[in-house]
Coordinates of C-alpha atoms and ligand atoms in Angstrom, one line a residue:
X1 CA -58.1 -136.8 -1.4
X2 CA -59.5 -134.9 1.8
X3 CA -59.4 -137.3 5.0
X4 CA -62.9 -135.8 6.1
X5 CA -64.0 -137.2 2.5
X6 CA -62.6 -140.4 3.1
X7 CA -63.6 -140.8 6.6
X8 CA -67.3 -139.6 5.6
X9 CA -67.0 -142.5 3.0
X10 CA -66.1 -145.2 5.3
X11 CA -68.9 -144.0 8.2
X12 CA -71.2 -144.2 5.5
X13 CA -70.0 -147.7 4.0
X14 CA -70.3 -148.9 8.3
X15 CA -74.0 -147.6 8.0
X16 CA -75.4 -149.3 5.3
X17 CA -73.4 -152.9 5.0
X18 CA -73.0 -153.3 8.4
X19 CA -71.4 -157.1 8.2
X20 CA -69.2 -156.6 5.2
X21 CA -65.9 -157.5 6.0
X22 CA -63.8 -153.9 5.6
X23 CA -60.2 -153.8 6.1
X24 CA -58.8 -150.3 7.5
X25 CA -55.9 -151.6 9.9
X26 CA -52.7 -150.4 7.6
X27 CA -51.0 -153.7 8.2
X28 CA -54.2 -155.5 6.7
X29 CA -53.9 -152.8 3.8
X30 CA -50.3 -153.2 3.4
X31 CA -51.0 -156.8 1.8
X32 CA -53.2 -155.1 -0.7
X33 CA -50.7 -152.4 -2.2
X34 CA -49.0 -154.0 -4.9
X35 CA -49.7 -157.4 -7.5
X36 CA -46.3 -159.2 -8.8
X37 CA -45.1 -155.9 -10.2
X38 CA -42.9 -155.7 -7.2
X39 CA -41.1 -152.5 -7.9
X40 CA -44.5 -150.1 -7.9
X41 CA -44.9 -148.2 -4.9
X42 CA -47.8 -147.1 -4.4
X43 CA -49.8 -145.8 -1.7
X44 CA -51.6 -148.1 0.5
X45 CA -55.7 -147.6 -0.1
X46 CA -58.2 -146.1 2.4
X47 CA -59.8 -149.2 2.8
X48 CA -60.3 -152.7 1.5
X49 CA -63.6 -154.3 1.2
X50 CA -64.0 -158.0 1.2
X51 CA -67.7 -158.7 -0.3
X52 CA -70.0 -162.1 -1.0
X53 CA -72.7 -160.7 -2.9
X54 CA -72.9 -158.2 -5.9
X55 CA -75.4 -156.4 -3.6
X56 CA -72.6 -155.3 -1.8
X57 CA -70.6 -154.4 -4.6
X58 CA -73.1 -152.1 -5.9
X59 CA -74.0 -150.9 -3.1
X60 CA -70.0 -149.3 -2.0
X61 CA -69.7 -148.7 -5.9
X62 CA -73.0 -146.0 -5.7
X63 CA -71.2 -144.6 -2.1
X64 CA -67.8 -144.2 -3.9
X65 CA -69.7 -142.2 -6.5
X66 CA -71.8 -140.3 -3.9
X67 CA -68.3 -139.5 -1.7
X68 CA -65.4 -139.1 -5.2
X69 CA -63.9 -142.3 -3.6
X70 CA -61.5 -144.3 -6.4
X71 CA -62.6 -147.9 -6.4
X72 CA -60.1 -150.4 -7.4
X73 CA -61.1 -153.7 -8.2
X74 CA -58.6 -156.7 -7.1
X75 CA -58.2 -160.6 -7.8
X76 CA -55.6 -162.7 -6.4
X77 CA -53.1 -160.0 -7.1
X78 CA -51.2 -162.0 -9.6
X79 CA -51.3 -158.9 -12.2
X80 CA -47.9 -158.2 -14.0
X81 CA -48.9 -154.7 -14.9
X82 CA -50.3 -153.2 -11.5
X83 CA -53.7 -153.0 -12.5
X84 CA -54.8 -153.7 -9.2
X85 CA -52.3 -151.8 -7.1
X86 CA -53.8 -149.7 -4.6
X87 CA -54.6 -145.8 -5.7
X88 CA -54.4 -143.0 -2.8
X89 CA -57.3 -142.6 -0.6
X90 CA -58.9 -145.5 -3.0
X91 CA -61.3 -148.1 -1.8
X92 CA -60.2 -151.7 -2.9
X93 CA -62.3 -154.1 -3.4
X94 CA -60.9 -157.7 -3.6
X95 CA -63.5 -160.2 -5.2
X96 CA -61.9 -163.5 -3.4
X97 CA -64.7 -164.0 -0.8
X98 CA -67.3 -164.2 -4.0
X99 CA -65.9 -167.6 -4.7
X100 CA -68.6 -169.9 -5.4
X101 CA -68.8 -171.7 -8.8
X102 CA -73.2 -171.5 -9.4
X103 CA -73.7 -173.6 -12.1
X104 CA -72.4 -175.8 -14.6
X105 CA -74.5 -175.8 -17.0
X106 CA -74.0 -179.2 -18.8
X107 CA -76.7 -178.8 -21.5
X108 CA -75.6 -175.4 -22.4
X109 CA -72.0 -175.9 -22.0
X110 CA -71.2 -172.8 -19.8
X111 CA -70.2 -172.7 -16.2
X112 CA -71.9 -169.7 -14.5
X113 CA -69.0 -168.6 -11.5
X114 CA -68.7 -165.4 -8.9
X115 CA -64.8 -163.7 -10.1
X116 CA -63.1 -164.7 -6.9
X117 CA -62.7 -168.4 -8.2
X118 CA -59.5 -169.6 -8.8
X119 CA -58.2 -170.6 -12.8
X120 CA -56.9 -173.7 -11.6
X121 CA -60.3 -174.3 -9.0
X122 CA -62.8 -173.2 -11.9
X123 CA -60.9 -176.1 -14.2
X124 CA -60.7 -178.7 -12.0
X125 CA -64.8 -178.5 -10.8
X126 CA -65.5 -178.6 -14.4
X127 CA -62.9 -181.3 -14.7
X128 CA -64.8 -183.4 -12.3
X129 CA -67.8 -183.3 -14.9
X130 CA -65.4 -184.1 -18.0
X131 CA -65.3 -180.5 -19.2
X132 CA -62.8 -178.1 -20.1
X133 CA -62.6 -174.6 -19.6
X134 CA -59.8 -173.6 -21.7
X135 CA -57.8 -170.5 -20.7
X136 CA -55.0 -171.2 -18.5
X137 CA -52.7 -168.5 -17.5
X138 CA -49.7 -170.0 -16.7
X139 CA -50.3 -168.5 -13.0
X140 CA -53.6 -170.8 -13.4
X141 CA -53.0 -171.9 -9.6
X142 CA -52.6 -168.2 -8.0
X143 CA -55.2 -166.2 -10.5
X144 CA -59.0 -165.4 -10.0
X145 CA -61.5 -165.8 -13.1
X146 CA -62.3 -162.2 -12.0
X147 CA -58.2 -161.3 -12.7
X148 CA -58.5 -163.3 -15.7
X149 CA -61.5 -161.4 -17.1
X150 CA -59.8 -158.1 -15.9
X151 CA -56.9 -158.8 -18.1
X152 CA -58.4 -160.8 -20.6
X153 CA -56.1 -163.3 -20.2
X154 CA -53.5 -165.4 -22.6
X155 CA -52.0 -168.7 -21.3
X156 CA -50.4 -171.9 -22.8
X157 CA -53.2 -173.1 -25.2
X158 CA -54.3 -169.9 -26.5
X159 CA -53.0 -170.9 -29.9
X160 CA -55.8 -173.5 -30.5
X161 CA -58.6 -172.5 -27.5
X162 CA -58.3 -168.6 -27.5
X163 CA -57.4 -166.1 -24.9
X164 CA -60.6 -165.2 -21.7
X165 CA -62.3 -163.2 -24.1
X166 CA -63.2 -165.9 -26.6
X167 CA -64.5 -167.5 -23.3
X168 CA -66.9 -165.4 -22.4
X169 CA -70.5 -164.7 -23.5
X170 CA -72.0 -163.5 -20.4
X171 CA -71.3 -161.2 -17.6
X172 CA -73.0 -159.3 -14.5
X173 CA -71.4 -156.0 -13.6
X174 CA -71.5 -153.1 -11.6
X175 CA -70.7 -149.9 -13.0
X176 CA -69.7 -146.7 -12.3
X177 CA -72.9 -145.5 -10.9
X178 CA -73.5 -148.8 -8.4
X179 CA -76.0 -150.2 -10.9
X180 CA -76.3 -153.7 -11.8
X181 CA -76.0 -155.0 -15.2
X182 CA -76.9 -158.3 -17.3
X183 CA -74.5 -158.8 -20.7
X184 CA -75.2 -161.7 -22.1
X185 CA -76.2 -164.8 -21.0
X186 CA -76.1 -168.4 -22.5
X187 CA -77.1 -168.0 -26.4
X188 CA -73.7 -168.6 -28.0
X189 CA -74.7 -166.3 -30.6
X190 CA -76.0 -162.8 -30.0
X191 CA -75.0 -159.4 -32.0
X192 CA -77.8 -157.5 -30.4
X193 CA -76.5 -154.0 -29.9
X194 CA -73.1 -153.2 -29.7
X195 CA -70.4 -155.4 -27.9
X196 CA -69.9 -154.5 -24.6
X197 CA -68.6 -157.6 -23.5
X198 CA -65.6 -157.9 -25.2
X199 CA -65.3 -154.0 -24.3
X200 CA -65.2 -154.6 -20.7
X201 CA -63.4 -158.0 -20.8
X202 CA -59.5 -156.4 -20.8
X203 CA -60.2 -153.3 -19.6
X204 CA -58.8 -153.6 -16.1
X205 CA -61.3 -152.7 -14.0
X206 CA -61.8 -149.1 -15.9
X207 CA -65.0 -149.6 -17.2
X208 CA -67.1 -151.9 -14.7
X209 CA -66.6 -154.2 -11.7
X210 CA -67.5 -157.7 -13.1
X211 CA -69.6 -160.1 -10.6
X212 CA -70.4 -162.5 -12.1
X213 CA -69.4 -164.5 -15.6
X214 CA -71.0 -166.8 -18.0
X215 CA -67.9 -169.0 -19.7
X216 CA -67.8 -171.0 -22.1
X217 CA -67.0 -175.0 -21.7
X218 CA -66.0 -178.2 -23.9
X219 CA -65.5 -181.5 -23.7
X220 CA -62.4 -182.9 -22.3
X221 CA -59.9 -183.3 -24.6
X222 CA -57.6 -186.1 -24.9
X223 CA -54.5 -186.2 -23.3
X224 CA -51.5 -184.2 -24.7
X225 CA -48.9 -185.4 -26.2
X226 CA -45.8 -183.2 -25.8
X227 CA -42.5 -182.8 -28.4
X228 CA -39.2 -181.1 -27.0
X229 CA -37.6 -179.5 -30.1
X230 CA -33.8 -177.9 -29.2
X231 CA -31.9 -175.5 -31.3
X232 CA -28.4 -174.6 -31.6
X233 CA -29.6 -170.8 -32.3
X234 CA -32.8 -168.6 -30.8
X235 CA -33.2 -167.8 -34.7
X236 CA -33.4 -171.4 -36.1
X237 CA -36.4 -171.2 -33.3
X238 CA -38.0 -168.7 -34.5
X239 CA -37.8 -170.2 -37.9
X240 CA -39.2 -173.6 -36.7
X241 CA -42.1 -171.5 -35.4
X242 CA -43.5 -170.8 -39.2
X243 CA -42.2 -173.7 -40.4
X244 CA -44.9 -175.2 -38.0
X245 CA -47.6 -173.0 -39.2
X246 CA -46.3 -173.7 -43.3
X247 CA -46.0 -177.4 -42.3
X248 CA -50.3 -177.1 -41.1
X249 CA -49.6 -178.1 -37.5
X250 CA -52.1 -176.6 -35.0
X251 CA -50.2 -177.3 -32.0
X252 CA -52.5 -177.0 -28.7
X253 CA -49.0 -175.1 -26.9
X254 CA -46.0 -173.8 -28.7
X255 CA -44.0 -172.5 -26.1
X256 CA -40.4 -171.5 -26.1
X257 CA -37.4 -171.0 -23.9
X258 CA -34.3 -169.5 -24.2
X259 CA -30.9 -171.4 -22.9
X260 CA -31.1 -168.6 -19.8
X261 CA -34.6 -170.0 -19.3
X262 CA -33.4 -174.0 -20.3
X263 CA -30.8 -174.1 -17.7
X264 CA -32.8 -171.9 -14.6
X265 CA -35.8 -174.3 -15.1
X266 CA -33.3 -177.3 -15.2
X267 CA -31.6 -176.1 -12.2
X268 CA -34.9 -176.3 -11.0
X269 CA -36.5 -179.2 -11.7
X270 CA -33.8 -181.5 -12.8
X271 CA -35.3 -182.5 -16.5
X272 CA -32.8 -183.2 -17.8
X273 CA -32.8 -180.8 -20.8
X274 CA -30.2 -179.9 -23.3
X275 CA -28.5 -176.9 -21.2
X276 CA -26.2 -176.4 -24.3
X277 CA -28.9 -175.9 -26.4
X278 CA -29.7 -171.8 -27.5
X279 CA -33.6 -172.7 -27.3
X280 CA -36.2 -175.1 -26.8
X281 CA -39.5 -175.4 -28.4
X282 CA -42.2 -177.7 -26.3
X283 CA -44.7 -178.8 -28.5
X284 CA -48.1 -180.0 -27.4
X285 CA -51.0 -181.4 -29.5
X286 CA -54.3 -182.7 -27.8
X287 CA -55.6 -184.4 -30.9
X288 CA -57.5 -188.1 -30.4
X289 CA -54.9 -190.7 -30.7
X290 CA -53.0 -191.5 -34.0
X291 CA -54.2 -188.0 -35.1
X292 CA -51.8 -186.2 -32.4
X293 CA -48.7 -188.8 -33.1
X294 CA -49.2 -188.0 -36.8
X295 CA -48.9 -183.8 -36.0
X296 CA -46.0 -184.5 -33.9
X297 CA -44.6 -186.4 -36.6
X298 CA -44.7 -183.3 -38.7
X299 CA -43.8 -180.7 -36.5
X300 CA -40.4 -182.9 -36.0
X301 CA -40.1 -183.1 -39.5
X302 CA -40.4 -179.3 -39.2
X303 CA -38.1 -178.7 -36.3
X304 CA -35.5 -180.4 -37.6
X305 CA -35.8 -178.6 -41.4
X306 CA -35.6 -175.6 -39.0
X307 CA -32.1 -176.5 -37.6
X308 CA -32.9 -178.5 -34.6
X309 CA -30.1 -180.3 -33.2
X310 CA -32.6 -182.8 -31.5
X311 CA -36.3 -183.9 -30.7
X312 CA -37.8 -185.7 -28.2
X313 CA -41.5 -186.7 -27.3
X314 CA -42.3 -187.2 -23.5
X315 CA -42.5 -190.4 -22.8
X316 CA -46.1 -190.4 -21.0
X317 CA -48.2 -188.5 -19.8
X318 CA -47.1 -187.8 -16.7
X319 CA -43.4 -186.8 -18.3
X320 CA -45.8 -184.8 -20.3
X321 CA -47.2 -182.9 -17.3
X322 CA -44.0 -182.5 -15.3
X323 CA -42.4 -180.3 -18.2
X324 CA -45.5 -178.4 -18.8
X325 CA -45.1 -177.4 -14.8
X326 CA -41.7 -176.3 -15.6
X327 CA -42.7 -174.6 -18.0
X328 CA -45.5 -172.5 -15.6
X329 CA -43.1 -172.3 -13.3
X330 CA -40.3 -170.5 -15.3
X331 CA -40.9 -166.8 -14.1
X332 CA -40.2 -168.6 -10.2
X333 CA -36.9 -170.2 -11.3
X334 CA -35.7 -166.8 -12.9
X335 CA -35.5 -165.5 -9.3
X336 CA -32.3 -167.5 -9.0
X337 CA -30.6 -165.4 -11.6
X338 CA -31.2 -161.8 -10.0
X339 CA -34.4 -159.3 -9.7
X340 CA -36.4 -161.1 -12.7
X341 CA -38.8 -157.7 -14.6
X342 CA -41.1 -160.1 -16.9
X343 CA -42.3 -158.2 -20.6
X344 CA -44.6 -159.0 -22.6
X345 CA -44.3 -158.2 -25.9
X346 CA -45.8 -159.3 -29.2
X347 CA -45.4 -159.7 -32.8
X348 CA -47.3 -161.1 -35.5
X349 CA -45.7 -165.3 -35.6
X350 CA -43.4 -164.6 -38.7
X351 CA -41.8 -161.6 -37.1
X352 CA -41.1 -163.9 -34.2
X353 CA -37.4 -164.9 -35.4
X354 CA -36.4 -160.2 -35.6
X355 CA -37.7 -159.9 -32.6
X356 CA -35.5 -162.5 -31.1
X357 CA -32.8 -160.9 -32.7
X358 CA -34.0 -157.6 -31.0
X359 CA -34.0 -158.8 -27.4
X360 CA -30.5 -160.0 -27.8
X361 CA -29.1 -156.7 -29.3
X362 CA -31.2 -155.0 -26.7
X363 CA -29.3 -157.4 -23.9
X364 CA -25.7 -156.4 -25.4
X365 CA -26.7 -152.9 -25.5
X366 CA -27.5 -152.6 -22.0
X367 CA -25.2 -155.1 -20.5
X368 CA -28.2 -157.2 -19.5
X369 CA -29.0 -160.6 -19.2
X370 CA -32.5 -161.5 -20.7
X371 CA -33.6 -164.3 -20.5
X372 CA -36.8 -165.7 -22.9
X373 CA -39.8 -167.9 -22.8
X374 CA -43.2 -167.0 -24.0
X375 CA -46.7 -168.3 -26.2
X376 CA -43.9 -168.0 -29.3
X377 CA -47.2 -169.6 -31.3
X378 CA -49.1 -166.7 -30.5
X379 CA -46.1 -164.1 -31.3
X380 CA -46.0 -163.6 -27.7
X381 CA -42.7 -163.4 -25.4
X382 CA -41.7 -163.1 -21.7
X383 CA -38.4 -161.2 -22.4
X384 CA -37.2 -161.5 -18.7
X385 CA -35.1 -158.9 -18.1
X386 CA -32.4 -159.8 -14.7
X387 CA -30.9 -157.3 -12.7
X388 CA -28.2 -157.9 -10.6
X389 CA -29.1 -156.8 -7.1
X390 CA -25.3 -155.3 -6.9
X391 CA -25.6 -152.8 -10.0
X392 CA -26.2 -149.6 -9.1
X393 CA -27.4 -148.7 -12.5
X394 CA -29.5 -151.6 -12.9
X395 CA -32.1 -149.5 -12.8
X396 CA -31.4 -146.9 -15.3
X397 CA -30.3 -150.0 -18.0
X398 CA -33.2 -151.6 -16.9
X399 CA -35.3 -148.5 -17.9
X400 CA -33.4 -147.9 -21.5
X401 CA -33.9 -151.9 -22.3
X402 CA -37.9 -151.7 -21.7
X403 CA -38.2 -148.7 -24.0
X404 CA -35.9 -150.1 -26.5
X405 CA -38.0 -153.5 -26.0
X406 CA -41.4 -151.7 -26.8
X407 CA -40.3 -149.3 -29.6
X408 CA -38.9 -152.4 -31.4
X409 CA -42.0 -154.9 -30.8
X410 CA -43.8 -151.5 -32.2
X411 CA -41.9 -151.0 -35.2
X412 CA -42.4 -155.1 -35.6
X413 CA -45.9 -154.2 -35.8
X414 CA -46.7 -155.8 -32.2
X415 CA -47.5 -155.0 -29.2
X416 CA -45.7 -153.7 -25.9
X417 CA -48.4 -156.3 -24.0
X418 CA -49.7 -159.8 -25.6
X419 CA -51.7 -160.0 -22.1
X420 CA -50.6 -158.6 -19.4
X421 CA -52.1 -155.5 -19.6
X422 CA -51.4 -151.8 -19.9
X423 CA -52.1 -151.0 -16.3
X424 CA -50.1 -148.3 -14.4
X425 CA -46.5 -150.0 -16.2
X426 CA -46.9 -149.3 -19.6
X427 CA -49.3 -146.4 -20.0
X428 CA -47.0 -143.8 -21.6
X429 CA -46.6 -146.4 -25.0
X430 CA -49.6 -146.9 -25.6
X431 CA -50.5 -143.8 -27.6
X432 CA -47.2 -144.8 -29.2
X433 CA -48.5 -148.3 -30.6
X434 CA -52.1 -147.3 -30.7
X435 CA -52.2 -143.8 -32.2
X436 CA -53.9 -140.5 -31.1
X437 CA -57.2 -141.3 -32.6
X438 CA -57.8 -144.6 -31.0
X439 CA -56.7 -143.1 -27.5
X440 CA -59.4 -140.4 -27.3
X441 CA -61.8 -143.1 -28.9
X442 CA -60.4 -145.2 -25.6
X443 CA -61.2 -141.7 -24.0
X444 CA -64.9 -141.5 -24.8
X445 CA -65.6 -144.8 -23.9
X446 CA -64.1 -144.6 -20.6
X447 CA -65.8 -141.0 -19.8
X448 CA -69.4 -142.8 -21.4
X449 CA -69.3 -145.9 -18.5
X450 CA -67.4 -143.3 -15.9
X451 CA -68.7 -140.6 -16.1
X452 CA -66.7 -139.2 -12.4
X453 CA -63.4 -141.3 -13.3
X454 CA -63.8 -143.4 -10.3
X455 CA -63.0 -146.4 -11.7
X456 CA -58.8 -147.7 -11.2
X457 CA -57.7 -144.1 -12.3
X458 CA -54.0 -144.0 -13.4
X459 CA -54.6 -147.5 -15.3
X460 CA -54.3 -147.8 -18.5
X461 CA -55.3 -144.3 -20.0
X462 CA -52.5 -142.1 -20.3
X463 CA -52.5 -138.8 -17.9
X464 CA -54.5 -136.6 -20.3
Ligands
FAD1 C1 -45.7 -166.5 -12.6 C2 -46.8 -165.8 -13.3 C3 -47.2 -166.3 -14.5 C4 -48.2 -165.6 -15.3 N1 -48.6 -166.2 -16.5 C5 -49.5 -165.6 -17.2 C6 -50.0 -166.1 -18.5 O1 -49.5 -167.2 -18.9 N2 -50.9 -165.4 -19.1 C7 -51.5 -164.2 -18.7 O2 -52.3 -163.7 -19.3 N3 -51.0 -163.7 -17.5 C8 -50.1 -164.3 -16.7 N4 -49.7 -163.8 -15.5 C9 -50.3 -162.5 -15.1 C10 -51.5 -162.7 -14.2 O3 -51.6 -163.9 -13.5 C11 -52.8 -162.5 -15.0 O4 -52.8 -161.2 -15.5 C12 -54.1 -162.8 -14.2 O5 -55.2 -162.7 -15.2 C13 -54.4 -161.9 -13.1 O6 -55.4 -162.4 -12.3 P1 -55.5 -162.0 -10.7 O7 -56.7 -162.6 -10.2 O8 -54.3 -162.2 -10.0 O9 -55.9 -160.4 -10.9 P2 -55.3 -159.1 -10.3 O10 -53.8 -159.0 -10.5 O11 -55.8 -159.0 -8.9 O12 -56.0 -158.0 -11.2 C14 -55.8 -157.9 -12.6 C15 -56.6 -156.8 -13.2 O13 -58.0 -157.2 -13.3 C16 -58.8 -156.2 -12.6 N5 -59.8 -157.0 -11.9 C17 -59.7 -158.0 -11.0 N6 -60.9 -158.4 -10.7 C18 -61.8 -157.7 -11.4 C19 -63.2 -157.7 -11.4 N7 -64.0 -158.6 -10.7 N8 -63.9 -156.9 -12.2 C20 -63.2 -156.0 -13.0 N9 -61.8 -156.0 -13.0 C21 -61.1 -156.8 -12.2 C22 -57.8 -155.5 -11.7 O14 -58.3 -154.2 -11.4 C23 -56.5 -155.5 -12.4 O15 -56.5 -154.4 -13.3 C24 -48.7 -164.4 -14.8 C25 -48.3 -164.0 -13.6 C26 -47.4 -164.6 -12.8 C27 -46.9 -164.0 -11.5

């Protein structure tokens, strides 16, 4: 983009919103380049604005338009596929200063929130009125409702609660042009008209800039109750994964961990977990009382019809709680091991066990450690791929065991993201899993809510 352009922009933008807070300073910038994809480089933005009120949003969303400036929209910067890194001569607009929680709406069961709130604040004030909101990224502590929505976001308990888009039946957004716009609102059921929401909800800040969100609450649920399973083999895992499902468990979390993953988090946190063990399942169930002890009764009957070498249930709740930390925590404790790339592939449940197998041929192939955890009861896994900081064709292996990884969650019938996103990482695959026709369907909508492609270009579509 032409400097004069960019400079007109910004005079402009000092005109009209005279007390927004605007970054230009490049060291100020250079803290708004990149999310957690760490190995993107991408060129610092123009500017970054800091707004309070969807006024202001729409308002440097209509100059953007008037001026061809690219408007990125930006969270906590948690992202794992850089869909908020910064785009050349873009504007960025990071929502964390609209951060106020308007309304829980008790009667209605909805909590009405700005996109700047954090996961883990948005739970917590709902908390305090014995409600739950239910998707919790397991970054819950350092991700915005606003990233959340961007991404549609997975988590721990989507197996039972859902993933943000089940969450969501209202939203304010800005679109392309700088208008306003109401989707939505409290009635829990509505098929008025096509469904924009869920179109927008996901689509990584493409379509529209969300302001504002309507999401859905509950009641608290009771306390989990939390079931280590460990397995001499990832496969006899995998296998206790359907067995779960044949047995009728519905576990809130069914996560799992590799023996890479066992003993980093271990090192860690000193759980003492089986570091011999080739996988761990953790089991949690938030059914009332006996009902929970009964479904961990079964899904150790399961488990250990699967191959598991031993179970063990947490001894309170607060056991409970530590390993589920752990278990948030086990992308930090890979950073021990090397330069930790997280995937996030995923296959339908009962392909879970091949594509186990998968990740370890792909590992041997390449000379690569990779080490595994995931939503395994969604399908979903964090294939962590470690390079070692010495290897000067970590880079290139690195490369080969990412395409290899996507082609065989693809030929699974999966996914190459579960919910991470497509962003700027993973754009050339996704003609690949989706096909040609539902790209340029993807086209259409994107040229019908943006019209001048102003909106995070160079996420998600491929280059046409
Ligand atoms: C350790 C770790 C664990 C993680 N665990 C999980 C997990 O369990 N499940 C999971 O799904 N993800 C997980 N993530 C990824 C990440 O936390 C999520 O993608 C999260 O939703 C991003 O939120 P954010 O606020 O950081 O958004 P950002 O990274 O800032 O943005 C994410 C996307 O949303 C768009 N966006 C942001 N705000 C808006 C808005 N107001 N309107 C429109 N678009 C917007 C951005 O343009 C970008 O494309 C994890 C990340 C880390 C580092």
């Amino acid at each position: 983009m032409d400097t004069t352009r960019g400079a007109a922009f910004l005079d402009a933008v000092a005109t009209r919103l005279p007390n927004l807070r605007l970054l230009t300073d490049p060291l100020d910038l250079e803290g708004y380049r990149r999310d957690e994809t760490a190995y993107l480089e991408p060129p610092p933005p123009l500017a970054v604005a800091l707004p309070t009120e969807t006024a202001e949003v729409a308002e440097l969303v209509r100059l953007a338009a008037l001026h061809h400036v690219p408007v990125v929209p930006r969270g906590a910067g948690s992202g794992l596929s850089g869909g908020a890194t910064s785009v050349a001569g873009g504007l960025t607009i990071s929502f964390m200063r609209m951060n106020r929680i308007l309304e829980i709406d008790r009667a209605n069961l909805v909590v009405i929130t700005q996109p700047g709130v954090l996961n883990a604040a948005l739970k917590r004030a709902v908390a305090a009125e014995g409600l739950f909101y239910a998707p919790d990224p397991a970054s819950t502590e350092v991700c915005s409702i606003g990233g959340n929505l961007g991404t549609n976001a997975g988590g721990l308990c989507c197996l039972k609660y859902g993933v943000t888009r089940d969450a969501v039946i209202g939203l304010e957004v800005v679109t392309a042009t700088g208008e306003i716009v109401r989707l939505g609102g409290r009635t829990t059921k509505d098929v008025a008209g096509y469904g924009l929401i869920p179109l927008i909800v996901g689509s990584q800040g493409t379509l529209a800039l969300i302001t504002e969100a309507t999401l859905r609450l509950r009641p608290t649920p009771p306390p989990m109750v939390t079931l280590l399973a460990f397995f001499p083999s990832l496969t006899s895992a995998g296998d206790a994964v359907s067995a779960l499902a044949e047995a009728g468990v519905e576990p809130c979390t069914l996560e799992l961990m590799d023996r890479t993953t066992i003993r980093a988090v271990d090192d860690d946190h000193h759980l003492g977990l089986d570091r011999e063990a080739a996988a761990m399942l953790m089991i949690e169930s938030d059914l009332p009382g006996a009902a929970a002890t009964r479904a961990l009764q079964i899904a150790d009957a399961a488990c250990l019809g699967a191959g598991a070498i031993s179970t063990i249930v947490a001894e309170n709740a607060a056991e409970a709680d530590l390993l589920r930390q752990a278990r948030r925590q086990a992308f930090n404790s890979m950073e021990r091991l090397g330069v930790a790339r997280m995937e996030d592939v995923g296959v339908p449940r009962g392909r879970v066990p091949a594509l186990l197998v998968e990740i370890e041929r792909i590992g041997m192939e390449q000379g690569l450690v990779i080490a595994t955890f995931g939503h395994v009861g969604d399908g979903n896994l964090h294939p962590n791929i470690i390079l070692d900081r010495d290897d000067p064709d970590g880079e290139k292996k690195l490369n080969k065991a990412t395409d290899a990884l996507y082609r065989a969650a693809i030929a699974l019938g999966g996914t190459v993201t579960a919910e991470h996103g497509i962003g700027a990482t993973r754009r050339e695959y996704l003609e690949l899993q989706r096909g040609s026709g539902a790209v340029a369907m993807m086209r259409a909508v994107k040229a019908a809510f943006d019209p001048l492609g102003i909106l995070n270009p160079g996420k998600v579509l491929p280059d046409a």
